[in-house]
XYZ file of C-alpha atoms in Angstrom:
321
model
C -52.103 -50.384 -29.669
C -52.652 -51.290 -33.315
C -49.633 -51.382 -35.602
C -50.444 -51.242 -39.285
C -48.691 -53.493 -41.752
C -45.127 -52.640 -42.658
C -46.107 -52.988 -46.300
C -46.700 -49.296 -46.828
C -45.748 -47.381 -49.986
C -42.069 -47.504 -50.865
C -40.120 -44.285 -51.484
C -40.686 -42.113 -54.470
C -37.924 -43.699 -56.581
C -39.948 -46.884 -56.990
C -42.968 -45.117 -58.430
C -44.091 -46.438 -61.824
C -44.444 -43.401 -64.142
C -47.856 -42.945 -65.711
C -48.467 -41.902 -69.278
C -51.287 -39.859 -70.668
C -53.834 -42.253 -72.085
C -56.166 -39.765 -73.786
C -54.643 -37.459 -76.385
C -56.676 -34.677 -77.913
C -55.050 -31.875 -79.908
C -51.339 -32.493 -79.305
C -50.498 -28.832 -80.048
C -52.634 -27.596 -77.173
C -51.537 -28.149 -73.568
C -53.801 -29.732 -71.024
C -54.806 -27.064 -68.496
C -55.235 -28.100 -64.871
C -56.996 -25.688 -62.520
C -56.147 -25.971 -58.819
C -56.671 -24.208 -55.520
C -53.462 -22.370 -54.673
C -51.515 -19.159 -54.354
C -47.979 -17.965 -55.074
C -47.226 -20.971 -57.251
C -48.141 -23.564 -54.622
C -51.289 -25.590 -53.953
C -53.398 -24.642 -50.959
C -54.042 -26.944 -48.010
C -57.694 -25.980 -48.379
C -57.870 -28.697 -51.063
C -56.285 -32.130 -50.514
C -57.087 -33.064 -54.117
C -55.239 -29.999 -55.435
C -52.241 -30.927 -53.288
C -52.247 -34.545 -54.459
C -52.649 -33.605 -58.123
C -49.844 -31.040 -57.909
C -47.554 -33.694 -56.415
C -48.635 -36.206 -59.031
C -48.037 -33.905 -62.001
C -44.692 -32.536 -60.815
C -43.289 -35.679 -59.252
C -44.575 -38.584 -61.297
C -46.264 -37.693 -64.585
C -43.937 -38.347 -67.526
C -45.492 -35.951 -70.071
C -45.095 -32.821 -67.983
C -44.378 -30.622 -70.993
C -47.961 -31.152 -72.190
C -49.565 -29.787 -69.020
C -50.052 -26.264 -67.674
C -51.106 -25.590 -64.090
C -53.314 -22.589 -63.322
C -54.095 -21.621 -59.733
C -57.396 -20.023 -60.684
C -59.318 -20.856 -57.477
C -62.395 -20.617 -59.671
C -64.963 -23.366 -59.230
C -67.284 -21.667 -61.739
C -65.168 -23.195 -64.506
C -66.019 -26.713 -63.368
C -69.186 -28.637 -64.291
C -69.443 -29.934 -60.718
C -68.388 -26.606 -59.148
C -65.271 -28.180 -57.643
C -61.526 -28.051 -58.167
C -59.290 -29.609 -59.397
C -60.421 -29.424 -63.001
C -58.660 -30.637 -66.156
C -59.453 -29.023 -69.517
C -58.231 -30.816 -72.625
C -59.675 -28.980 -75.615
C -63.433 -29.460 -75.349
C -63.078 -32.114 -72.657
C -63.493 -31.228 -68.983
C -62.586 -33.754 -66.287
C -63.382 -33.132 -62.623
C -62.016 -34.625 -59.373
C -58.647 -36.137 -58.572
C -59.624 -39.794 -59.257
C -61.113 -38.986 -62.666
C -58.233 -36.723 -63.694
C -55.638 -39.326 -62.718
C -57.667 -41.928 -64.591
C -57.781 -39.684 -67.650
C -54.013 -39.149 -67.637
C -53.010 -42.656 -66.656
C -52.683 -45.771 -68.780
C -52.605 -47.919 -65.655
C -55.768 -49.951 -65.036
C -55.995 -51.828 -61.755
C -59.518 -52.402 -60.432
C -58.447 -52.819 -56.811
C -56.299 -49.689 -56.920
C -59.145 -47.765 -58.564
C -61.540 -48.901 -55.853
C -59.094 -47.855 -53.140
C -58.658 -44.475 -54.794
C -62.426 -43.943 -54.761
C -62.552 -45.001 -51.110
C -59.833 -42.465 -50.296
C -61.616 -39.715 -52.226
C -64.915 -40.340 -50.452
C -64.331 -41.675 -46.957
C -60.982 -40.118 -46.035
C -61.365 -36.845 -47.940
C -64.766 -36.394 -46.302
C -63.115 -36.652 -42.891
C -60.681 -33.937 -43.954
C -63.634 -31.754 -44.956
C -64.970 -32.261 -41.449
C -61.706 -30.982 -39.989
C -61.627 -28.003 -42.335
C -65.250 -26.881 -42.045
C -66.936 -28.490 -39.025
C -64.149 -28.503 -36.442
C -64.942 -25.159 -34.823
C -61.371 -24.252 -33.885
C -59.994 -25.078 -37.334
C -62.853 -23.350 -39.136
C -62.808 -20.108 -37.183
C -59.052 -19.698 -36.793
C -57.885 -21.015 -40.178
C -60.360 -22.062 -42.867
C -62.442 -18.897 -43.063
C -59.339 -16.723 -43.038
C -57.443 -18.515 -45.796
C -60.201 -17.858 -48.326
C -59.536 -14.132 -48.025
C -56.130 -14.843 -49.618
C -57.518 -17.096 -52.339
C -60.635 -15.250 -53.524
C -61.995 -11.790 -54.233
C -64.646 -10.222 -52.018
C -67.484 -11.203 -51.547
C -66.532 -14.724 -52.663
C -64.006 -15.127 -49.855
C -66.886 -14.707 -47.389
C -69.559 -16.807 -49.114
C -67.418 -19.737 -50.260
C -66.498 -21.162 -46.816
C -70.177 -20.889 -45.834
C -71.085 -22.969 -48.876
C -68.462 -25.622 -48.164
C -69.524 -25.762 -44.526
C -73.074 -26.587 -45.650
C -71.707 -29.239 -48.014
C -69.588 -30.730 -45.231
C -72.623 -30.894 -42.957
C -74.424 -32.996 -45.554
C -71.471 -35.292 -46.184
C -70.713 -35.732 -42.481
C -74.293 -36.177 -41.331
C -73.271 -39.024 -39.004
C -70.714 -36.863 -37.169
C -71.604 -34.319 -34.496
C -70.100 -30.840 -34.560
C -70.307 -27.577 -32.632
C -72.350 -24.847 -34.269
C -71.023 -21.355 -34.794
C -72.434 -18.036 -35.951
C -72.279 -19.104 -39.609
C -75.045 -21.645 -38.998
C -78.622 -20.443 -39.395
C -79.789 -22.222 -36.241
C -76.934 -20.869 -34.084
C -77.791 -19.136 -30.816
C -75.440 -17.876 -28.118
C -76.545 -20.027 -25.211
C -74.557 -17.985 -22.770
C -76.882 -15.025 -23.365
C -80.033 -16.717 -24.590
C -81.775 -17.147 -21.249
C -81.186 -13.792 -19.638
C -81.648 -10.310 -21.001
C -78.544 -8.150 -21.282
C -80.438 -5.461 -19.398
C -80.680 -7.488 -16.203
C -77.337 -9.245 -16.347
C -74.696 -8.237 -13.877
C -71.045 -8.426 -14.843
C -70.546 -11.373 -12.504
C -73.500 -13.231 -14.013
C -72.238 -12.652 -17.548
C -68.797 -13.988 -16.621
C -70.301 -17.021 -14.910
C -72.528 -17.778 -17.878
C -69.624 -17.366 -20.305
C -67.528 -19.814 -18.266
C -70.379 -22.302 -18.116
C -70.935 -22.027 -21.854
C -67.220 -22.494 -22.518
C -67.047 -25.581 -20.298
C -70.055 -27.062 -22.062
C -68.468 -26.382 -25.454
C -65.202 -28.022 -24.412
C -67.092 -31.120 -23.303
C -69.020 -31.241 -26.557
C -65.813 -30.740 -28.540
C -64.177 -33.658 -26.721
C -67.134 -35.867 -27.643
C -66.990 -34.711 -31.265
C -63.242 -35.354 -31.435
C -63.630 -38.862 -30.063
C -66.368 -39.651 -32.559
C -64.271 -38.259 -35.395
C -61.136 -40.181 -34.396
C -63.097 -43.433 -34.287
C -64.197 -42.784 -37.873
C -60.632 -41.965 -38.891
C -59.302 -45.154 -37.285
C -61.867 -47.258 -39.083
C -61.111 -45.645 -42.450
C -57.321 -45.981 -42.096
C -57.530 -49.623 -41.005
C -59.735 -50.493 -43.982
C -57.486 -48.498 -46.319
C -54.342 -50.258 -45.149
C -55.937 -53.698 -45.367
C -56.572 -53.185 -49.082
C -53.298 -51.318 -49.680
C -51.251 -54.334 -48.585
C -52.713 -56.257 -51.537
C -51.240 -53.803 -54.059
C -47.759 -53.266 -55.411
C -45.500 -51.526 -52.897
C -44.531 -48.750 -55.328
C -46.127 -45.457 -54.368
C -49.200 -44.697 -56.456
C -51.829 -42.023 -57.005
C -53.944 -43.385 -54.154
C -51.047 -42.995 -51.732
C -50.638 -39.379 -52.808
C -54.273 -38.595 -52.009
C -54.052 -40.270 -48.614
C -50.838 -38.383 -47.831
C -52.424 -35.102 -48.938
C -55.377 -35.659 -46.610
C -53.137 -36.500 -43.675
C -50.928 -33.501 -44.467
C -53.917 -31.144 -44.413
C -55.245 -32.547 -41.150
C -51.855 -32.232 -39.483
C -51.357 -28.657 -40.725
C -54.622 -27.388 -39.234
C -54.663 -25.704 -35.793
C -55.949 -28.926 -34.163
C -53.410 -31.028 -36.045
C -51.391 -31.855 -32.933
C -54.345 -33.822 -31.523
C -54.501 -35.949 -34.658
C -50.717 -36.368 -34.726
C -50.712 -37.631 -31.140
C -53.630 -39.946 -31.835
C -51.951 -41.490 -34.883
C -48.854 -42.220 -32.825
C -50.844 -43.669 -29.911
C -53.215 -45.725 -32.033
C -51.001 -47.001 -34.827
C -47.545 -46.740 -33.309
C -44.656 -44.327 -33.727
C -43.184 -46.429 -36.557
C -46.343 -45.941 -38.611
C -46.334 -42.195 -38.028
C -42.647 -41.858 -38.893
C -43.182 -43.845 -42.080
C -46.075 -41.622 -43.104
C -44.013 -38.547 -42.228
C -41.130 -39.850 -44.346
C -43.472 -40.360 -47.287
C -44.797 -36.820 -46.883
C -41.269 -35.451 -46.875
C -40.605 -37.318 -50.121
C -43.563 -35.911 -52.044
C -44.574 -32.623 -50.415
C -41.985 -30.332 -52.054
C -41.532 -31.532 -55.635
C -39.509 -29.539 -58.136
C -42.064 -27.450 -60.085
C -41.394 -29.163 -63.412
C -44.844 -28.473 -64.850
C -45.297 -25.062 -66.427
C -47.538 -22.601 -64.621
C -49.301 -19.505 -65.838
C -51.576 -16.978 -64.102
C -55.320 -17.200 -64.775
C -56.788 -15.019 -67.474
C -59.498 -12.535 -66.543
C -62.124 -15.021 -67.727
C -60.549 -17.785 -65.637
C -60.116 -15.820 -62.419
C -62.792 -15.870 -59.755
C -63.538 -12.151 -59.836
C -66.991 -10.749 -59.053
C -67.815 -9.885 -62.681
C -67.050 -13.356 -64.049
C -68.825 -14.989 -61.120
C -71.923 -12.971 -61.948
C -71.549 -14.037 -65.589
C -71.383 -17.737 -64.713
C -74.247 -17.363 -62.238
C -76.421 -15.783 -64.946
C -75.531 -18.513 -67.454
C -76.939 -21.187 -65.162
C -80.411 -19.673 -65.461
C -80.385 -18.725 -69.146
C-alpha cells in the first residue's frame, strides 16, 4: 500500500487570496460562463466546478464578476466552457482564466496546474464519456437537463469522440453511439432462426464477455490514475501548503469521478492504494470547498447567450461565412 505525503493542502482558511491582475473597463463586470443549472455548477465539467469554487470561495474582487450558467460552448473560441469575457477579451479554460485573474506567478504551480488540466482532467473525461456504465446511465441523461433539443443529444456524442482521441491509449467498451458498434450477441445468427433459448444464451455470453472487458479497462484506467496522482503529489509537496487553484481542480476531478455511477469502485481503490488517511484528507478538503456561499452575482443567460437551436444555427453559419 502506498501512502502519499502528509503534506497535502491545508484547510481553506490558509488560502492566499488572489487579486485580478488584468483590469479592462472597471465599470463593466467580468462575465464567466459555466456549465450548470439551478444556480450550481454541473459535475459534467470539472473545470466549471473548480472555477465556481475559486470565484466564490477565494477570489477577493467578487463584486466585479458575474456568473452565467449558459451551457453554451458556441460563445467560446475553443468551443469549451468555462469562458471568461472581459470587454473584448475572451479567455478559455480554467488554467488560463485563473492566470488572467491572479497576480500570483509561480512557475512550478503553473506547471502542476497544466498537468492537472491535461492528465487528470483527461482521465475524468474517460470516466464521463468512455466508461460505458457512467456514459449510458448518467452522462447522456444529464445533457437533457442542460441543453435544448437536439443539442442535448448531439453534444455527448461530440464529447465522446473527443474523449476517444484524448484517451487513445486507454481501452473502452463500445456502445451504440459509436459508428463501428455491432451487437455481437446477435451478429452471428439471424433473428429468424434464433430460438428463445439461443438468444438468452448468446445474451449471457455477450454480457460475460463485456464484464471481462470492463474489468480489464478499469484496471488499465486505475493504473493511469495511480501514476498521475503519484506524480501530482510529488510536485505538490514542493509547494506552499496553502490550498491553491491547482488543488481546486484536482478536487473537482476527484469529486466528479466519485459522483458518477461507478464512483464506488474508484473510492475503494483510492482507499486501498493510497490509504484511508489519504482518502479522508481528500474528503475533508472536498467538504471545505464544495459548498461555498454564492458570493458572486449570478444572472440568467440572455437569448443570445443561451444554447437554443436558433442561436446555435447562427453560430454554425458564422463559422462558414
